[in-house]
C-alpha atoms as a printed R data frame, in Angstrom:
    type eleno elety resid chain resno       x       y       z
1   ATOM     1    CA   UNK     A     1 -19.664  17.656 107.949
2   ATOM     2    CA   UNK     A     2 -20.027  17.115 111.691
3   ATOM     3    CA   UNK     A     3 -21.740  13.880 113.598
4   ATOM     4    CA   UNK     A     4 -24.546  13.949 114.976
5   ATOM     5    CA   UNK     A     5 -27.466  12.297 116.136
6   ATOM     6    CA   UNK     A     6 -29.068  10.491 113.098
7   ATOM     7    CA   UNK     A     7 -32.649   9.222 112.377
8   ATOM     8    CA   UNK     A     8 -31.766   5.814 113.863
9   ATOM     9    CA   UNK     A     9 -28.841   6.540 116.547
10  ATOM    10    CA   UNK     A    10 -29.353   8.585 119.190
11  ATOM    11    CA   UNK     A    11 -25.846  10.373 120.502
12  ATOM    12    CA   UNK     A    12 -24.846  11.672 123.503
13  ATOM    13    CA   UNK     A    13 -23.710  15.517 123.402
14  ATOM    14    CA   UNK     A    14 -20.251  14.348 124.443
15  ATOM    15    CA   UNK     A    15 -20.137  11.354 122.193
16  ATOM    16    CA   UNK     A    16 -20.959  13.668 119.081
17  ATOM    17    CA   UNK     A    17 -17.754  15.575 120.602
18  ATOM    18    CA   UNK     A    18 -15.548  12.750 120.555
19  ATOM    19    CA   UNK     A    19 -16.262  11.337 117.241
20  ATOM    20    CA   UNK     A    20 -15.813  15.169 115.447
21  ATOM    21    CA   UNK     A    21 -12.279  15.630 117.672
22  ATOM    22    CA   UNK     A    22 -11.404  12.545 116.445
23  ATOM    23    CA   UNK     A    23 -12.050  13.056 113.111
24  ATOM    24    CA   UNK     A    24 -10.565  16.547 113.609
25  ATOM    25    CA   UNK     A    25  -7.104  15.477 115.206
26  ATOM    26    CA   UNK     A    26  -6.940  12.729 112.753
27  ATOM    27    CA   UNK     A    27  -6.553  10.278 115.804
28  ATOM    28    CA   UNK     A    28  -8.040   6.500 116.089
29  ATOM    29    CA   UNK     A    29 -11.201   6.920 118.087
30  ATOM    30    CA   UNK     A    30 -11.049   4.583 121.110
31  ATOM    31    CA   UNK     A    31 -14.802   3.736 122.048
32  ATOM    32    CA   UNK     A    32 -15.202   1.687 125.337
33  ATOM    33    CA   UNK     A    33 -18.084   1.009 127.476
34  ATOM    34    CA   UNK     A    34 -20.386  -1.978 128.444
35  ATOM    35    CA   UNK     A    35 -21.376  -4.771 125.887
36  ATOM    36    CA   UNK     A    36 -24.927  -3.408 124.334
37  ATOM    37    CA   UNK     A    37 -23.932   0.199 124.886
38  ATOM    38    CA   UNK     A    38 -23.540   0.654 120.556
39  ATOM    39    CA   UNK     A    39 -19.739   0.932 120.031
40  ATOM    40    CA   UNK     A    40 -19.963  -0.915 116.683
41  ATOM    41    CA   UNK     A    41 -23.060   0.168 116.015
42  ATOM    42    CA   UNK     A    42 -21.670   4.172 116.545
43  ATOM    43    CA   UNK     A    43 -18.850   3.550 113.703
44  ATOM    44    CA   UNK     A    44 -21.952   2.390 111.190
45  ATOM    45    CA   UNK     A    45 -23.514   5.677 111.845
46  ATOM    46    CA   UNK     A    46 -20.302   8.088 111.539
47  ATOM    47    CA   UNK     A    47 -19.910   6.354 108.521
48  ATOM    48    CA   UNK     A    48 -23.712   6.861 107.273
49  ATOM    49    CA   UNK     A    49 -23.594  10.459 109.142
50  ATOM    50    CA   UNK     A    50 -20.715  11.583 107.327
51  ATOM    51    CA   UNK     A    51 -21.424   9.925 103.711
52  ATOM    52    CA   UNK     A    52 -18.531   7.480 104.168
53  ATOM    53    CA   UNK     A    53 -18.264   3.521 103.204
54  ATOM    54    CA   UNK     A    54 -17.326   1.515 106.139
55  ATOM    55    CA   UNK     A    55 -15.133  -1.184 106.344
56  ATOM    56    CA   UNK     A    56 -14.877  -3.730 109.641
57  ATOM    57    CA   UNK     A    57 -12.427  -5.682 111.202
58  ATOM    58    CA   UNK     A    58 -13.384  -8.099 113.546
59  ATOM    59    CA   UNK     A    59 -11.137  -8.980 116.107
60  ATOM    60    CA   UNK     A    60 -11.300 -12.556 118.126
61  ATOM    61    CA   UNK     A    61  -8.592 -13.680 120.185
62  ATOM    62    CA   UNK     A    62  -6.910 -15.515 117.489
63  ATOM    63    CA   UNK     A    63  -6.232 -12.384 115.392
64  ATOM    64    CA   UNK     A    64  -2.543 -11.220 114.633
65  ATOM    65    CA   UNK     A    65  -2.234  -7.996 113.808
66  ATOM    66    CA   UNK     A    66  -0.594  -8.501 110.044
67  ATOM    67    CA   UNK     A    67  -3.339 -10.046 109.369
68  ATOM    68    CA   UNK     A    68  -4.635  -6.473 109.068
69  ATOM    69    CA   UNK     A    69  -2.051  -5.325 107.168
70  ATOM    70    CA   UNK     A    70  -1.415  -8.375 104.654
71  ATOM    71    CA   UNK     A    71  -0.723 -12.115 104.791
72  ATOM    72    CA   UNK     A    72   1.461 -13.951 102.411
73  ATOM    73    CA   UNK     A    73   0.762 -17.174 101.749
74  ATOM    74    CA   UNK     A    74   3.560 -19.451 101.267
75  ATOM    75    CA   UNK     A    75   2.463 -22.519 101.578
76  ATOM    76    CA   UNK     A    76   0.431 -22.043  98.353
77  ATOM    77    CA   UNK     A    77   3.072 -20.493  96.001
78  ATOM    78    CA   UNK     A    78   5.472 -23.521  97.650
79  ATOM    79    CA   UNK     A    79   2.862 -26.146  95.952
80  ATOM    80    CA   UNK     A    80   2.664 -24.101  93.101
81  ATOM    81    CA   UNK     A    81   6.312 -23.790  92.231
82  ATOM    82    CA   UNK     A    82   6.023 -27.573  92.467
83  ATOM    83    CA   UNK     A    83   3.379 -27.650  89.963
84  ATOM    84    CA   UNK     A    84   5.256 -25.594  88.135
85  ATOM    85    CA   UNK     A    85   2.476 -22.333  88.009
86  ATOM    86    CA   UNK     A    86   3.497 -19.436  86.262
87  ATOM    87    CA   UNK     A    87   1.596 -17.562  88.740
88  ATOM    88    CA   UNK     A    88   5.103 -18.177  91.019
89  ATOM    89    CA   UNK     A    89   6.771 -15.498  89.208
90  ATOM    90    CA   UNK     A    90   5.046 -12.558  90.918
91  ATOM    91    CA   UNK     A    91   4.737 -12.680  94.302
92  ATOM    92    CA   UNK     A    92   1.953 -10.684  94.938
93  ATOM    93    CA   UNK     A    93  -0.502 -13.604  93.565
94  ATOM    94    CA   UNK     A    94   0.509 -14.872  97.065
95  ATOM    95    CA   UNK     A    95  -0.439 -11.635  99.006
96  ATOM    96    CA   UNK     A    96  -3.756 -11.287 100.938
97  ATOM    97    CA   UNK     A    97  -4.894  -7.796 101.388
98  ATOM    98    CA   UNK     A    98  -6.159  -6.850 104.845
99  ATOM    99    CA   UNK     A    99  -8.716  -4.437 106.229
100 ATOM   100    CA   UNK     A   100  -5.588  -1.815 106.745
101 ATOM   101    CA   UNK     A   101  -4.487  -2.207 103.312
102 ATOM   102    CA   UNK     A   102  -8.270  -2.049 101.861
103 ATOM   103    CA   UNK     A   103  -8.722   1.378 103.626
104 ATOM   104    CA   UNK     A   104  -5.565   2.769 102.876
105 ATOM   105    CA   UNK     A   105  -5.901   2.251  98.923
106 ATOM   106    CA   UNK     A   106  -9.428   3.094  98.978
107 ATOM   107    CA   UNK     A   107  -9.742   5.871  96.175
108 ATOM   108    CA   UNK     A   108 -12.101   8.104  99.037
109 ATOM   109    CA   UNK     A   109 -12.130   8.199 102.601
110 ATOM   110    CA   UNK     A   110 -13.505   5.242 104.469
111 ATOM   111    CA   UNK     A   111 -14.381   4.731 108.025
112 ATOM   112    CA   UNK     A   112 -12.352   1.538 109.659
113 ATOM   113    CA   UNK     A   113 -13.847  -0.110 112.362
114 ATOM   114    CA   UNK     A   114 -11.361  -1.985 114.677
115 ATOM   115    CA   UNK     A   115 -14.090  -3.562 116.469
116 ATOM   116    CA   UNK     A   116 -13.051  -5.652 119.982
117 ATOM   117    CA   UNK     A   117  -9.828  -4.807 120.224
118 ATOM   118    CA   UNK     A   118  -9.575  -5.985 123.538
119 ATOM   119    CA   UNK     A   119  -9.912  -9.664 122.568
120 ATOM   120    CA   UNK     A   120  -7.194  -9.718 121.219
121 ATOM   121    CA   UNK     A   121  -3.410 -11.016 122.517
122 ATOM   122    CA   UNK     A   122  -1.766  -7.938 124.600
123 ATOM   123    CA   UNK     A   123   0.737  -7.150 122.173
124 ATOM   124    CA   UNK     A   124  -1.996  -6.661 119.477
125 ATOM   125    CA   UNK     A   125  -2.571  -3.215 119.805
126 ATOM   126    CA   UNK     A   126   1.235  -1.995 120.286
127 ATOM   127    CA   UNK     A   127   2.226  -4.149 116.704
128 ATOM   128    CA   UNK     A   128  -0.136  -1.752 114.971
129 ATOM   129    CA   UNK     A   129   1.025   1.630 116.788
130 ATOM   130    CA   UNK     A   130   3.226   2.440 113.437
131 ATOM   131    CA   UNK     A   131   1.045   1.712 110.857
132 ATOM   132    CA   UNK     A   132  -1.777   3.409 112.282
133 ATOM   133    CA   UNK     A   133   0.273   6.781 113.133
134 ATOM   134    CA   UNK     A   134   2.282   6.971 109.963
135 ATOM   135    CA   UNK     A   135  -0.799   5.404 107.866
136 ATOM   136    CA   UNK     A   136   1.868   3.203 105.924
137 ATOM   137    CA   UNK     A   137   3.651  -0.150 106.020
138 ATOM   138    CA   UNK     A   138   6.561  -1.819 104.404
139 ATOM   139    CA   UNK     A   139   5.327  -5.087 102.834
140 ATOM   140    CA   UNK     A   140   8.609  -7.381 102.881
141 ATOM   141    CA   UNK     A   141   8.068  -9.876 100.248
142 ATOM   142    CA   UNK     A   142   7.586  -6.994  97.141
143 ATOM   143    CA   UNK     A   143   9.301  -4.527  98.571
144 ATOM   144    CA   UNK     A   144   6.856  -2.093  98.438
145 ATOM   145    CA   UNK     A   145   5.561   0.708 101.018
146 ATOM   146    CA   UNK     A   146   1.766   1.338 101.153
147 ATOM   147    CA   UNK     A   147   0.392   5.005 102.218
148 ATOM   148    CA   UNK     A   148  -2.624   5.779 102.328
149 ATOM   149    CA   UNK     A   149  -4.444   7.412  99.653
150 ATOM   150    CA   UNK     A   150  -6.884   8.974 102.008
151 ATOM   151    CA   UNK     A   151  -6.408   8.914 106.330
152 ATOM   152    CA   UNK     A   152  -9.399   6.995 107.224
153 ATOM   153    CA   UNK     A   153 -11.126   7.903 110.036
154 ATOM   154    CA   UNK     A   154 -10.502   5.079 112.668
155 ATOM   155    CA   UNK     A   155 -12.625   3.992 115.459
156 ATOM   156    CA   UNK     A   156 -11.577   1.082 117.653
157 ATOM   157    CA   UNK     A   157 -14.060  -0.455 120.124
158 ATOM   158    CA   UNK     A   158 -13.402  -1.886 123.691
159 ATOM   159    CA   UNK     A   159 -15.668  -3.889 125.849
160 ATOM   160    CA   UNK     A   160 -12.760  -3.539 128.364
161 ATOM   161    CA   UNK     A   161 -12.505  -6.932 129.244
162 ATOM   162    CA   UNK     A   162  -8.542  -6.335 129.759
163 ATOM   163    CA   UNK     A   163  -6.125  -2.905 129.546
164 ATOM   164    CA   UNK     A   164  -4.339  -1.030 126.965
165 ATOM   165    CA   UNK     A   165  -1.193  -0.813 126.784
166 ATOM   166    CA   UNK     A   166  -0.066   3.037 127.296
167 ATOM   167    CA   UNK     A   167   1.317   3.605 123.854
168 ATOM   168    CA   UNK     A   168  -1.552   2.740 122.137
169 ATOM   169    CA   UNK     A   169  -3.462   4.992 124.556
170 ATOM   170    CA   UNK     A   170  -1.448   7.897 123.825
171 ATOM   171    CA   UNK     A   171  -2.417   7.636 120.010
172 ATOM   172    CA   UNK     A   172  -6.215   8.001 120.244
173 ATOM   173    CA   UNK     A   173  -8.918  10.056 121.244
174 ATOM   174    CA   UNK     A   174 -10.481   7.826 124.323
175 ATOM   175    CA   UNK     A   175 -14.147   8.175 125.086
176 ATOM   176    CA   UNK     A   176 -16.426   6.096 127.395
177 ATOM   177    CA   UNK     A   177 -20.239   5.380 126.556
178 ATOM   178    CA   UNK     A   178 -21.730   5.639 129.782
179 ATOM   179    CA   UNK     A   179 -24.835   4.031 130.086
180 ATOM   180    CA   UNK     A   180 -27.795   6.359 128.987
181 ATOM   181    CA   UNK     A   181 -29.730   8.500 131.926
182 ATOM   182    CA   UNK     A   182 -33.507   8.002 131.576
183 ATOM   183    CA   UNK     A   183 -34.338  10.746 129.607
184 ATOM   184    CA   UNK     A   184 -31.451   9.429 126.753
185 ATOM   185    CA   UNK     A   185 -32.668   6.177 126.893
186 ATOM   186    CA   UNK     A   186 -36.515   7.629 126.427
187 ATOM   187    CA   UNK     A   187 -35.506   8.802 123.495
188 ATOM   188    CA   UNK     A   188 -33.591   5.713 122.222
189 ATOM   189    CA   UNK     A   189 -36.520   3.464 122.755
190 ATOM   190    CA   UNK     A   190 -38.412   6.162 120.958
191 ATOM   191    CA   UNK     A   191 -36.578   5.525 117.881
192 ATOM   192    CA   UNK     A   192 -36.457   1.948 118.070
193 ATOM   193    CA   UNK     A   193 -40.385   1.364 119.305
194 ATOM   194    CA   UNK     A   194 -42.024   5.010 118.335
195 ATOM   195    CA   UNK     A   195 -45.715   5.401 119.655
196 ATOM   196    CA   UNK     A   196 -45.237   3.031 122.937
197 ATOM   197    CA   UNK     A   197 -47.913   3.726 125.234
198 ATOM   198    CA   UNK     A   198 -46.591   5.965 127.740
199 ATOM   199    CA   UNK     A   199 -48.298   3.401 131.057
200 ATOM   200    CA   UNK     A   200 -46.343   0.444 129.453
201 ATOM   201    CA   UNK     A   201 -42.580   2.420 129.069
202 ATOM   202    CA   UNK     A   202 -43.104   4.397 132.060
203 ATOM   203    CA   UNK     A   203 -43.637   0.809 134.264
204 ATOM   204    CA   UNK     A   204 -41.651  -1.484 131.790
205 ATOM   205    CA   UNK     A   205 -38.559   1.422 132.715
206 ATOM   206    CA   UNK     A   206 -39.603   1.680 136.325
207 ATOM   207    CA   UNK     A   207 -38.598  -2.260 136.344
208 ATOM   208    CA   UNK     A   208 -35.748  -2.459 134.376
209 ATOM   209    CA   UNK     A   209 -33.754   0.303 136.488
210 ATOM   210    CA   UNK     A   210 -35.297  -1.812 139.020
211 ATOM   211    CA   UNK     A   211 -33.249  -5.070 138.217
212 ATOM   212    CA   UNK     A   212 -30.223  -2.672 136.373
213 ATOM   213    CA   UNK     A   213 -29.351  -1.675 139.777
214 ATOM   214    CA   UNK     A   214 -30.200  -4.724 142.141
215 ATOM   215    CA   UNK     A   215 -27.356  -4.890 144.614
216 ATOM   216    CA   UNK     A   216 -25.321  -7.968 143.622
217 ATOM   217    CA   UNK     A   217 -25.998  -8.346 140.157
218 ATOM   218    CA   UNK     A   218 -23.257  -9.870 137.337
219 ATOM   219    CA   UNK     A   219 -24.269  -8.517 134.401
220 ATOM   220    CA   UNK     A   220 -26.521  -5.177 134.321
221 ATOM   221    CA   UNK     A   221 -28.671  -5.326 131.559
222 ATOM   222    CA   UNK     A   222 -27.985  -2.993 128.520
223 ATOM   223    CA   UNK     A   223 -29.554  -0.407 125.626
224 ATOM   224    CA   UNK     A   224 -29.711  -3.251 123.686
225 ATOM   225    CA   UNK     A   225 -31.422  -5.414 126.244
226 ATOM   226    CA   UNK     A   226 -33.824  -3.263 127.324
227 ATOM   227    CA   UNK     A   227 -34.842  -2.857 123.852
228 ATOM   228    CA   UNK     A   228 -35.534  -6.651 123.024
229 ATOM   229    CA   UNK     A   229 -37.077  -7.016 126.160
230 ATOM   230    CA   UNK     A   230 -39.739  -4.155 124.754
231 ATOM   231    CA   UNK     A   231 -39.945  -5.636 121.672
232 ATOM   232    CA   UNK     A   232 -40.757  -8.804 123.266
233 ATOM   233    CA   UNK     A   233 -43.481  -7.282 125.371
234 ATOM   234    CA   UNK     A   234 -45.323  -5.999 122.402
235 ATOM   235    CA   UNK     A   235 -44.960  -9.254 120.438
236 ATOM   236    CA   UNK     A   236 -46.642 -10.460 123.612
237 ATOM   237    CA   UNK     A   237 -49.310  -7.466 123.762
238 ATOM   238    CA   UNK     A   238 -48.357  -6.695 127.255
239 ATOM   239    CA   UNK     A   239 -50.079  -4.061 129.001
240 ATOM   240    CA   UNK     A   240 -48.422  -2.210 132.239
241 ATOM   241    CA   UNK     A   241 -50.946  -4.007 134.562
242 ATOM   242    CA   UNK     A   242 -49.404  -7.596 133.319
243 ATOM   243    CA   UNK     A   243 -45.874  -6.352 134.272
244 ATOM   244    CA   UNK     A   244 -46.682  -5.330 137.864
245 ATOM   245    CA   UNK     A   245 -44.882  -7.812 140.315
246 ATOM   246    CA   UNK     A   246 -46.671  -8.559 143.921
247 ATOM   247    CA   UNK     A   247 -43.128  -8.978 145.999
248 ATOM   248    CA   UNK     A   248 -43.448 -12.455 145.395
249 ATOM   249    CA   UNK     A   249 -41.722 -12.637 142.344
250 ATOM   250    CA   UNK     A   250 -39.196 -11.619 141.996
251 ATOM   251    CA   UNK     A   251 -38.309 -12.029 138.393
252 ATOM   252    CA   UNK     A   252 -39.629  -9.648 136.013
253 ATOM   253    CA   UNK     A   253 -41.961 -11.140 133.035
254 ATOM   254    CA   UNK     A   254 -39.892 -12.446 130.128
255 ATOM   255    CA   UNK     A   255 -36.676 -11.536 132.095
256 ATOM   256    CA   UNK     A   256 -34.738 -14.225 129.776
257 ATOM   257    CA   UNK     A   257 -33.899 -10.532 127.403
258 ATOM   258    CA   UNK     A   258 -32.276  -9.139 130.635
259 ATOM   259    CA   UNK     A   259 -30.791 -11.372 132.576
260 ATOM   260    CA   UNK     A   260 -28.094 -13.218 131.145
261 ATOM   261    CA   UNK     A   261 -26.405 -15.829 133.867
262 ATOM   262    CA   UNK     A   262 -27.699 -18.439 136.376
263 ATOM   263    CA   UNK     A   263 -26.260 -16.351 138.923
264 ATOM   264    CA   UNK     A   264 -28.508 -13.603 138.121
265 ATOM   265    CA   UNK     A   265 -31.623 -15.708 137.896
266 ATOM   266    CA   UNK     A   266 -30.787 -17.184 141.201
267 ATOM   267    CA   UNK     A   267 -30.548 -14.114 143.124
268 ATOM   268    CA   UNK     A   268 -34.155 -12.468 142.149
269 ATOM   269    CA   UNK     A   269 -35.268 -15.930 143.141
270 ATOM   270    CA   UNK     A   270 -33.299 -15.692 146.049
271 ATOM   271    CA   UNK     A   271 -35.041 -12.335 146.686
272 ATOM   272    CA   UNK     A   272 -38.675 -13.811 146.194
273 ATOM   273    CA   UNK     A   273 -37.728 -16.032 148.441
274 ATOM   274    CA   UNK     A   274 -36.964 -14.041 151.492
275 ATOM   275    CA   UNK     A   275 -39.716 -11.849 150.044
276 ATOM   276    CA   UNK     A   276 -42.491 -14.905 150.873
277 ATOM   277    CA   UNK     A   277 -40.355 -15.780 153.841
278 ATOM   278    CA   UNK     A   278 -41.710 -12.009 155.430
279 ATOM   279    CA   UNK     A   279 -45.263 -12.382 154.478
């Protein structure tokens, strides 16, 4: 079965590419693009798409990556030897199985989600380069060597907030979410907020490519912002006529969904500003 675009994700021609050569080359997927673009939401949808259960790994910048594999826990078996715990016998009562080891003994093929990678310590993704090429690992303290049952098909997000090393880089399929062209992102809204009246997206669009590509901005707005910023104006009952700015000000009507920093906010001030300043 190949991925496509589904009922409630809407995928770029050369995502939908990606995701199948991916799947075809047996190769971690590496996803990057800007926060809001759907990275994690894309590995929900292969997984829906393709009939697969999902599993997700989280990554924060505390993560180790045996913690994906397996932790033992020492400490606990320590106490309980103390106690004097049968359990001490077998050391596997002291073995945490992590999302690597869930998807490799999964009795069908899963989709794992490696989601953040980038946040991360540097090293992280060259300690998993092994395990994710051979799809095995030696766990030390039973002696035992854990395949997988079925390759899973891997997809590893990046909000590319630092780089990869080479390696890693060399091991997956690489593909960059762009950010949609208008008549994508028509159709995006379209499944999110079906039956908008075509004034209110045509203006409400008009304004947020507007302030997406202001000269000096921080943070563009995303897919996902623009979308709670829509939803917002029909909670409101906006029409297009109470989104229409005079020059004055600057700052679009309930621009709290798109802009995201005080730096932001102070530069379409600063820009009403000179805007009354020529009046």
């Amino acid at each position: 079965m190949k991925f496509t675009s589904t009922d409630t994700y809407i995928a770029a021609d050369d995502l939908a590419v990606a995701v199948n050569a991916a799947v075809t080359l047996e190769r971690p997927l590496l996803v990057k693009g800007e926060p809001g673009t759907g990275k994690t939401e894309l590995a929900r949808q292969v997984a829906s798409a393709l009939g697969l259960d999902m599993i997700e790994w989280n990554i924060k910048s505390t993560t180790r990556a045996q913690q994906g594999l397996y932790e033992y826990d020492a400490v606990s078996r320590l106490r309980d030897s103390q106690l004097g715990d049968e359990r001490v016998r077998n050391v596997s009562n002291y073995i945490k199985k992590g999302k690597i080891w869930q998807a490799f003994e999964s009795d069908k093929k899963v989709v794992l989600l490696i989601d953040e990678i980038d946040k991360a310590d540097i090293e992280f993704p060259n300690d998993l380069l092994q395990e994710l090429d051979r799809m095995a690992f030696h766990v030390y303290e039973t002696g035992e060597t854990v395949e997988a049952r079925h390759r899973p098909v891997v997809i590893i997000t990046s909000n590319n907030e630092k780089e990869l090393p080479d390696a890693f880089l060399r091991r997956c399929f690489f593909h960059y979410i762009s950010f949609p062209d208008p008549s994508t992102l028509r159709q995006i809204i379209e499944v999110h907020h079906p039956g908008l009246k075509p004034q209110l997206l045509e203006t409400a669009l008009t304004q947020f490519f507007e302030v997406r590509e202001t000269p000096g901005l921080k943070k563009k707005p995303s897919t996902s912002e623009v979308l709670d910023w829509l939803k917002l104006l029909l909670a409101e009952d906006l029409t297009a006529e109470d989104l229409r700015r005079d020059g004055v000000n600057a700052l679009p009507r309930l621009h709290g969904a798109l802009l995201k920093n005080e730096q932001d906010v102070h530069l379409f001030e600063r820009l009403a500003f000179m805007a009354r300043a020529q009046r």
